XYZ file of N, CA, C and O in Angstrom:
636
model
N 47.476 54.484 96.624
C 47.507 53.504 97.693
C 48.756 52.617 97.584
O 49.197 52.053 98.571
N 49.279 52.536 96.363
C 50.498 51.753 96.175
C 51.644 52.341 96.986
O 52.466 51.621 97.538
N 51.710 53.665 97.061
C 52.776 54.317 97.829
C 52.640 53.996 99.312
O 53.633 53.741 99.992
N 51.427 53.989 99.829
C 51.190 53.648 101.234
C 51.664 52.217 101.495
O 52.366 51.952 102.480
N 51.300 51.311 100.602
C 51.710 49.912 100.713
C 53.240 49.811 100.729
O 53.817 49.121 101.573
N 53.883 50.500 99.811
C 55.346 50.459 99.713
C 56.002 51.010 100.971
O 56.931 50.402 101.519
N 55.514 52.135 101.455
C 56.082 52.755 102.659
C 55.892 51.841 103.866
O 56.814 51.648 104.668
N 54.722 51.246 104.001
C 54.472 50.346 105.125
C 55.363 49.106 105.062
O 55.874 48.648 106.086
N 55.562 48.581 103.860
C 56.422 47.400 103.717
C 57.854 47.724 104.138
O 58.473 46.981 104.906
N 58.382 48.833 103.642
C 59.746 49.206 104.023
C 59.825 49.611 105.497
O 60.864 49.443 106.133
N 58.712 50.107 106.049
C 58.685 50.429 107.482
C 58.832 49.156 108.309
O 59.559 49.144 109.312
N 58.159 48.085 107.909
C 58.304 46.810 108.627
C 59.762 46.371 108.585
O 60.336 45.986 109.609
N 60.382 46.436 107.401
C 61.794 46.047 107.280
C 62.670 46.909 108.185
O 63.551 46.397 108.891
N 62.427 48.206 108.207
C 63.201 49.104 109.065
C 62.991 48.812 110.535
O 63.949 48.867 111.332
N 61.771 48.477 110.906
C 61.481 48.158 112.305
C 62.140 46.849 112.731
O 62.525 46.696 113.895
N 62.300 45.915 111.807
C 63.026 44.681 112.123
C 64.486 45.010 112.423
O 65.084 44.445 113.340
N 65.050 45.960 111.681
C 66.422 46.403 111.946
C 66.504 47.044 113.332
O 67.449 46.788 114.091
N 65.513 47.859 113.675
C 65.468 48.466 115.014
C 65.408 47.370 116.077
O 66.078 47.452 117.109
N 64.614 46.334 115.820
C 64.516 45.204 116.757
C 65.871 44.557 116.995
O 66.243 44.278 118.135
N 66.591 44.298 115.915
C 67.906 43.657 116.041
C 68.868 44.557 116.810
O 69.614 44.091 117.683
N 68.851 45.849 116.506
C 69.737 46.791 117.197
C 69.373 46.888 118.679
O 70.260 46.920 119.547
N 68.091 46.922 118.986
C 67.647 47.060 120.374
C 68.052 45.859 121.216
O 68.543 46.019 122.341
N 67.869 44.654 120.675
C 68.199 43.473 121.479
C 69.710 43.326 121.617
O 70.202 42.905 122.664
N 70.464 43.706 120.595
C 71.929 43.669 120.703
C 72.401 44.668 121.754
O 73.269 44.350 122.585
N 71.840 45.871 121.754
C 72.173 46.886 122.749
C 71.890 46.367 124.159
O 72.712 46.493 125.069
N 70.731 45.731 124.323
C 70.341 45.216 125.635
C 71.276 44.110 126.110
O 71.743 44.124 127.252
N 71.561 43.157 125.238
C 72.387 42.020 125.647
C 73.827 42.459 125.932
O 74.425 42.028 126.920
N 74.379 43.314 125.094
C 75.744 43.777 125.342
C 75.819 44.658 126.583
O 76.792 44.600 127.340
N 74.783 45.462 126.819
C 74.738 46.270 128.040
C 74.653 45.405 129.274
O 75.336 45.649 130.283
N 73.819 44.371 129.216
C 73.690 43.434 130.340
C 75.010 42.708 130.582
O 75.450 42.569 131.718
N 75.642 42.279 129.514
C 76.926 41.582 129.630
C 77.981 42.471 130.287
O 78.709 42.026 131.188
N 78.062 43.723 129.852
C 79.035 44.650 130.447
C 78.734 44.889 131.920
O 79.641 44.948 132.757
N 77.461 45.010 132.255
C 77.048 45.238 133.647
C 77.442 44.049 134.523
O 77.952 44.223 135.633
N 77.239 42.833 134.024
C 77.622 41.631 134.780
C 79.136 41.560 134.928
O 79.650 41.233 136.006
N 79.873 41.888 133.869
C 81.343 41.874 133.939
C 81.878 42.878 134.960
O 82.955 42.695 135.504
N 81.097 43.924 135.225
C 81.510 44.939 136.204
C 81.023 44.602 137.607
O 81.103 45.425 138.510
N 80.480 43.407 137.801
C 80.089 42.981 139.139
C 78.602 42.894 139.381
O 78.179 42.489 140.464
N 77.787 43.263 138.411
C 76.338 43.154 138.582
C 75.914 41.700 138.632
O 76.537 40.829 138.032
N 74.862 41.429 139.378
C 74.364 40.064 139.512
C 72.926 40.021 139.020
O 72.083 40.810 139.457
N 72.663 39.075 138.146
C 71.314 38.930 137.608
C 70.724 37.621 138.110
O 71.233 36.544 137.828
N 69.690 37.736 138.907
C 68.961 36.570 139.400
C 67.494 36.966 139.520
O 67.109 38.069 139.153
N 66.673 36.070 140.033
C 65.236 36.326 140.133
C 64.954 37.563 140.983
O 64.082 38.372 140.653
N 65.696 37.736 142.071
C 65.484 38.894 142.944
C 65.816 40.190 142.213
O 65.101 41.187 142.327
N 66.889 40.184 141.444
C 67.272 41.384 140.696
C 66.221 41.719 139.642
O 65.915 42.891 139.407
N 65.659 40.692 139.008
C 64.642 40.916 137.978
C 63.386 41.556 138.569
O 62.718 42.335 137.898
N 63.061 41.253 139.809
C 61.874 41.814 140.445
C 62.103 43.241 140.929
O 61.149 43.966 141.193
N 63.362 43.661 141.063
C 63.693 44.983 141.584
C 64.129 45.971 140.514
O 64.874 46.889 140.791
N 63.670 45.785 139.272
C 63.995 46.690 138.179
C 65.485 47.002 138.088
O 65.943 48.076 138.456
N 66.230 46.054 137.598
C 67.661 46.226 137.391
C 67.881 47.300 136.338
O 67.194 47.349 135.326
N 68.829 48.189 136.605
C 69.172 49.197 135.606
C 70.633 49.025 135.203
O 71.501 48.825 136.049
N 70.868 49.077 133.921
C 72.211 48.979 133.365
C 72.169 49.636 131.992
O 71.086 49.794 131.415
N 73.312 50.020 131.461
C 73.316 50.594 130.114
C 72.757 49.565 129.131
O 73.240 48.445 129.054
N 71.727 49.918 128.448
C 71.118 49.007 127.484
C 69.802 48.414 127.923
O 69.141 47.743 127.137
N 69.407 48.631 129.173
C 68.148 48.048 129.650
C 66.968 48.527 128.801
O 66.009 47.780 128.584
N 67.065 49.735 128.271
C 65.995 50.258 127.420
C 65.852 49.424 126.145
O 64.773 49.361 125.558
N 66.914 48.746 125.741
C 66.844 47.886 124.562
C 65.840 46.765 124.722
O 65.146 46.395 123.772
N 65.758 46.204 125.931
C 64.759 45.159 126.191
C 63.344 45.728 126.069
O 62.449 45.070 125.526
N 63.147 46.941 126.563
C 61.823 47.565 126.485
C 61.443 47.858 125.036
O 60.311 47.602 124.620
N 62.388 48.410 124.275
C 62.122 48.718 122.865
C 61.808 47.432 122.106
O 60.849 47.378 121.325
N 62.613 46.402 122.321
C 62.407 45.139 121.616
C 61.026 44.551 121.933
O 60.318 44.109 121.027
N 60.659 44.577 123.191
C 59.355 44.044 123.589
C 58.193 44.861 123.061
O 57.216 44.317 122.542
N 58.290 46.173 123.187
C 57.194 47.047 122.769
C 57.022 47.046 121.245
O 55.912 46.886 120.736
N 58.119 47.207 120.523
C 58.030 47.224 119.069
C 57.592 45.863 118.539
O 56.803 45.781 117.596
N 58.119 44.792 119.140
C 57.804 43.454 118.664
C 56.395 43.004 118.961
O 55.816 42.229 118.209
N 55.833 43.480 120.050
C 54.491 43.029 120.417
C 53.384 43.979 119.978
O 52.234 43.567 119.874
N 53.729 45.249 119.696
C 52.685 46.208 119.342
C 52.929 46.928 118.021
O 52.052 46.944 117.159
N 54.097 47.528 117.863
C 54.333 48.409 116.715
C 54.408 47.625 115.405
O 53.682 47.931 114.449
N 55.277 46.623 115.342
C 55.416 45.869 114.094
C 54.113 45.143 113.733
O 53.697 45.194 112.570
N 53.435 44.488 114.674
C 52.156 43.874 114.301
C 51.135 44.884 113.760
O 50.405 44.576 112.812
N 51.095 46.067 114.333
C 50.159 47.086 113.840
C 50.513 47.521 112.417
O 49.628 47.631 111.551
N 51.792 47.738 112.163
C 52.222 48.148 110.819
C 51.993 47.009 109.826
O 51.550 47.235 108.694
N 52.245 45.771 110.240
C 52.007 44.621 109.367
C 50.528 44.472 109.032
O 50.168 44.141 107.897
N 49.659 44.737 110.005
C 48.216 44.686 109.743
C 47.812 45.782 108.762
O 47.041 45.542 107.823
N 48.337 46.990 108.947
C 48.053 48.083 108.010
C 48.570 47.748 106.612
O 47.925 48.070 105.601
N 49.727 47.094 106.549
C 50.272 46.664 105.254
C 49.317 45.685 104.585
O 49.022 45.818 103.391
N 48.841 44.705 105.338
C 47.916 43.729 104.777
C 46.645 44.409 104.270
O 46.183 44.132 103.162
N 46.096 45.311 105.047
C 44.877 46.021 104.635
C 45.146 46.839 103.371
O 44.369 46.800 102.412
N 46.253 47.556 103.336
C 46.568 48.386 102.168
C 46.862 47.542 100.937
O 46.680 48.007 99.811
N 47.287 46.293 101.131
C 47.612 45.442 99.987
C 46.391 45.176 99.107
O 46.529 44.971 97.906
N 45.201 45.212 99.694
C 43.981 44.982 98.918
C 43.651 46.161 98.011
O 42.874 46.025 97.067
N 44.240 47.308 98.282
C 43.964 48.506 97.503
C 45.174 48.988 96.695
O 45.081 49.969 95.978
N 46.293 48.307 96.823
C 47.541 48.756 96.198
C 47.543 48.577 94.687
O 48.299 49.239 93.986
N 46.736 47.694 94.171
C 46.610 47.435 92.737
C 47.952 47.150 92.065
O 48.295 47.731 91.036
N 48.691 46.266 92.688
C 49.921 45.767 92.077
C 49.968 44.255 92.261
O 49.497 43.736 93.276
N 50.490 43.572 91.269
C 50.541 42.108 91.307
C 51.334 41.634 92.515
O 52.413 42.137 92.798
N 50.780 40.695 93.245
C 51.478 40.100 94.371
C 51.378 40.861 95.676
O 51.903 40.409 96.690
N 50.718 42.008 95.667
C 50.647 42.820 96.889
C 49.946 42.080 98.022
O 50.444 42.058 99.155
N 48.831 41.459 97.729
C 48.084 40.752 98.770
C 48.900 39.562 99.268
O 48.998 39.325 100.480
N 49.520 38.829 98.354
C 50.333 37.674 98.753
C 51.464 38.097 99.677
O 51.647 37.517 100.747
N 52.220 39.153 99.300
C 53.338 39.596 100.136
C 52.846 40.224 101.438
O 53.464 40.061 102.485
N 51.736 40.940 101.387
C 51.165 41.500 102.606
C 50.769 40.407 103.584
O 50.996 40.516 104.791
N 50.200 39.327 103.049
C 49.807 38.197 103.887
C 51.036 37.475 104.444
O 51.049 37.094 105.618
N 52.058 37.305 103.623
C 53.293 36.661 104.093
C 53.899 37.463 105.245
O 54.297 36.903 106.270
N 53.962 38.784 105.080
C 54.529 39.637 106.133
C 53.676 39.550 107.395
O 54.213 39.417 108.500
N 52.366 39.594 107.238
C 51.483 39.553 108.408
C 51.586 38.223 109.161
O 51.712 38.205 110.390
N 51.536 37.116 108.438
C 51.604 35.795 109.080
C 52.976 35.592 109.731
O 53.070 35.085 110.859
N 54.026 36.014 109.039
C 55.370 35.897 109.611
C 55.475 36.716 110.891
O 56.072 36.275 111.879
N 54.878 37.894 110.897
C 54.877 38.733 112.091
C 54.130 38.048 113.234
O 54.597 38.045 114.376
N 52.984 37.454 112.927
C 52.202 36.764 113.964
C 52.997 35.592 114.557
O 53.012 35.400 115.783
N 53.677 34.845 113.713
C 54.488 33.726 114.206
C 55.651 34.263 115.045
O 55.999 33.689 116.082
N 56.241 35.381 114.615
C 57.330 35.998 115.381
C 56.876 36.378 116.789
O 57.593 36.153 117.760
N 55.712 36.979 116.885
C 55.187 37.372 118.196
C 54.995 36.135 119.066
O 55.395 36.110 120.236
N 54.400 35.092 118.489
C 54.183 33.851 119.247
C 55.515 33.253 119.702
O 55.648 32.839 120.860
N 56.499 33.210 118.812
C 57.804 32.669 119.189
C 58.445 33.508 120.292
O 59.064 32.963 121.213
N 58.310 34.821 120.213
C 58.860 35.697 121.239
C 58.234 35.462 122.600
O 58.914 35.503 123.626
N 56.958 35.170 122.609
C 56.260 34.903 123.874
C 56.644 33.528 124.425
O 57.019 33.388 125.588
N 56.578 32.509 123.564
C 56.811 31.141 124.024
C 58.285 30.842 124.281
O 58.601 29.899 125.005
N 59.189 31.628 123.719
C 60.624 31.395 123.933
C 61.034 31.676 125.379
O 62.080 31.195 125.816
N 60.239 32.420 126.113
C 60.549 32.636 127.532
C 60.442 31.320 128.313
O 61.163 31.109 129.276
N 59.547 30.435 127.879
C 59.392 29.142 128.532
C 60.214 28.041 127.871
O 60.607 27.084 128.515
N 60.460 28.195 126.576
C 61.242 27.217 125.808
C 62.331 27.995 125.066
O 62.141 28.404 123.928
N 63.472 28.235 125.707
C 64.515 29.086 125.126
C 65.001 28.666 123.743
O 65.446 29.508 122.957
N 64.883 27.376 123.402
C 65.315 26.914 122.089
C 64.527 27.586 120.963
O 65.017 27.690 119.837
N 63.318 28.028 121.256
C 62.518 28.732 120.250
C 63.153 30.068 119.867
O 62.842 30.626 118.823
N 64.053 30.564 120.709
C 64.764 31.798 120.395
C 65.562 31.688 119.115
O 65.736 32.676 118.394
N 66.048 30.477 118.810
C 66.781 30.257 117.562
C 65.854 30.520 116.374
O 66.213 31.245 115.435
N 64.659 29.959 116.428
C 63.686 30.183 115.352
C 63.260 31.648 115.284
O 63.036 32.186 114.204
N 63.152 32.272 116.434
C 62.780 33.685 116.500
C 63.809 34.542 115.754
O 63.442 35.432 114.992
N 65.078 34.249 115.953
C 66.131 34.988 115.269
C 66.139 34.739 113.774
O 66.280 35.663 112.967
N 65.982 33.463 113.385
C 65.969 33.117 111.964
C 64.753 33.736 111.276
O 64.857 34.303 110.181
N 63.600 33.649 111.924
C 62.372 34.181 111.322
C 62.423 35.702 111.197
O 61.776 36.269 110.316
N 63.198 36.358 112.043
C 63.367 37.811 111.899
C 64.005 38.134 110.549
O 63.621 39.110 109.889
N 64.963 37.314 110.134
C 65.587 37.518 108.825
C 64.597 37.254 107.698
O 64.586 37.973 106.686
N 63.766 36.241 107.865
C 62.729 35.950 106.880
C 61.750 37.117 106.788
O 61.370 37.546 105.691
N 61.342 37.651 107.931
C 60.421 38.787 107.954
C 61.035 39.999 107.268
O 60.372 40.681 106.478
N 62.301 40.269 107.554
C 62.980 41.385 106.903
C 62.954 41.201 105.381
O 62.599 42.117 104.641
N 63.317 40.006 104.916
C 63.329 39.739 103.477
C 61.955 39.856 102.846
O 61.806 40.421 101.756
N 60.944 39.335 103.517
C 59.586 39.410 102.984
C 59.101 40.854 102.915
O 58.453 41.257 101.941
N 59.425 41.643 103.918
C 59.015 43.053 103.919
C 59.718 43.823 102.798
O 59.099 44.652 102.119
N 60.996 43.541 102.584
C 61.714 44.195 101.491
C 61.117 43.771 100.149
O 60.906 44.605 99.256
N 60.823 42.486 99.989
C 60.207 42.010 98.741
C 58.852 42.686 98.514
O 58.533 43.070 97.382
N 58.079 42.830 99.577
C 56.786 43.513 99.452
C 56.997 44.959 99.020
O 56.288 45.466 98.147
N 57.973 45.623 99.631
C 58.254 47.012 99.259
C 58.708 47.144 97.817
O 58.284 48.052 97.098
N 59.554 46.227 97.377
C 60.012 46.258 95.987
C 58.867 45.967 95.026
O 58.791 46.561 93.944
N 57.979 45.075 95.424
C 56.808 44.765 94.600
C 55.941 46.010 94.434
O 55.429 46.271 93.357
N 55.802 46.778 95.494
C 54.997 47.993 95.433
C 55.621 49.077 94.572
O 54.925 49.951 94.064
N 56.927 49.019 94.373
C 57.620 50.038 93.569
C 57.622 49.716 92.082
O 57.995 50.567 91.280
N 57.230 48.504 91.715
C 57.249 48.119 90.295
C 56.242 48.923 89.507
O 55.084 49.027 89.876
N 56.685 49.461 88.405
C 55.790 50.229 87.535
C 55.158 49.308 86.507
O 55.814 48.444 85.951
N 53.886 49.505 86.279
C 53.202 48.761 85.234
C 53.074 47.272 85.493
O 52.964 46.500 84.564
N 53.094 46.855 86.742
C 52.949 45.435 87.063
C 51.533 44.984 86.738
O 50.585 45.758 86.813
N 51.410 43.730 86.374
C 50.086 43.200 86.037
C 49.212 43.150 87.280
O 49.665 42.811 88.350
N 47.959 43.501 87.099
C 46.999 43.501 88.190
C 45.809 42.657 87.763
O 45.305 42.815 86.662
N 45.350 41.770 88.620
C 44.174 40.973 88.329
C 42.968 41.675 88.934
O 42.958 41.982 90.110
N 41.982 41.922 88.103
C 40.783 42.615 88.568
C 39.893 41.651 89.328
O 40.153 40.450 89.389
N 38.809 42.163 89.887
C 37.912 41.339 90.694
C 37.245 40.238 89.878
O 36.806 39.240 90.419
N 37.164 40.390 88.542
C 36.554 39.354 87.713
C 37.601 38.429 87.118
O 37.304 37.596 86.281
N 38.878 38.563 87.538
C 39.925 37.660 87.106
C 40.611 38.054 85.814
O 41.382 37.293 85.265
N 40.337 39.248 85.290
C 40.968 39.711 84.060
C 42.267 40.403 84.411
O 42.308 41.282 85.269
N 43.344 40.010 83.723
C 44.647 40.603 84.016
C 44.849 41.823 83.128
O 44.690 41.769 81.910
N 45.172 42.945 83.730
C 45.404 44.185 83.001
C 46.761 44.740 83.391
O 47.382 44.265 84.326
N 47.187 45.756 82.690
C 48.449 46.406 83.046
C 48.123 47.620 83.901
O 47.276 48.436 83.539
N 48.774 47.728 85.015
C 48.558 48.877 85.894
C 49.204 50.090 85.263
O 50.238 50.008 84.599
N 48.586 51.224 85.457
C 49.146 52.460 84.925
C 50.424 52.804 85.650
O 50.504 52.669 86.870
N 51.452 53.232 84.901
C 52.706 53.630 85.563
C 52.450 54.777 86.530
O 51.605 55.637 86.290
N 53.165 54.781 87.608
C 53.029 55.814 88.613
C 53.994 56.941 88.298
O 55.186 56.703 88.105
N 53.485 58.154 88.185
C 54.337 59.304 87.900
C 54.981 59.780 89.203
O 54.327 59.878 90.232
N 56.272 60.019 89.148
C 56.991 60.519 90.315
C 57.385 61.959 90.068
O 57.913 62.290 89.026
N 57.123 62.796 91.058
C 57.429 64.211 90.908
C 58.865 64.501 91.286
O 59.512 63.851 92.000
């Protein structure tokens, strides 16, 4: 189960990278489209504007609102079975950070200043997911049992 935890943690980190790439693609595509004479206003938004990079907005929205939260939830669930020190703590940090990210992404449409926090928290989420993944890769890390006794986890053999 430790391997599942590790893979899910690094998957969250990788998906954050996809998020950053998708939104950059979308914004630069929109910018190029406007520079070439495209006009973006409320009427254009209602008529499905197409420009190179528009798919970036869809990817960013879909991954940010559905895919990453689902993977973060699976990470949290797997952390209870990973049997490595700190797994539950890092799984919870990743999950809560993801939940705050989703909220910031939603509320930033009404309060654009929240976009600054959304961007900063993405870096925090990436770091927390990497830390969780590294924690899952540690061999022989101390594990606290259900009765509070600390033992050494058996090293994981790699083929």
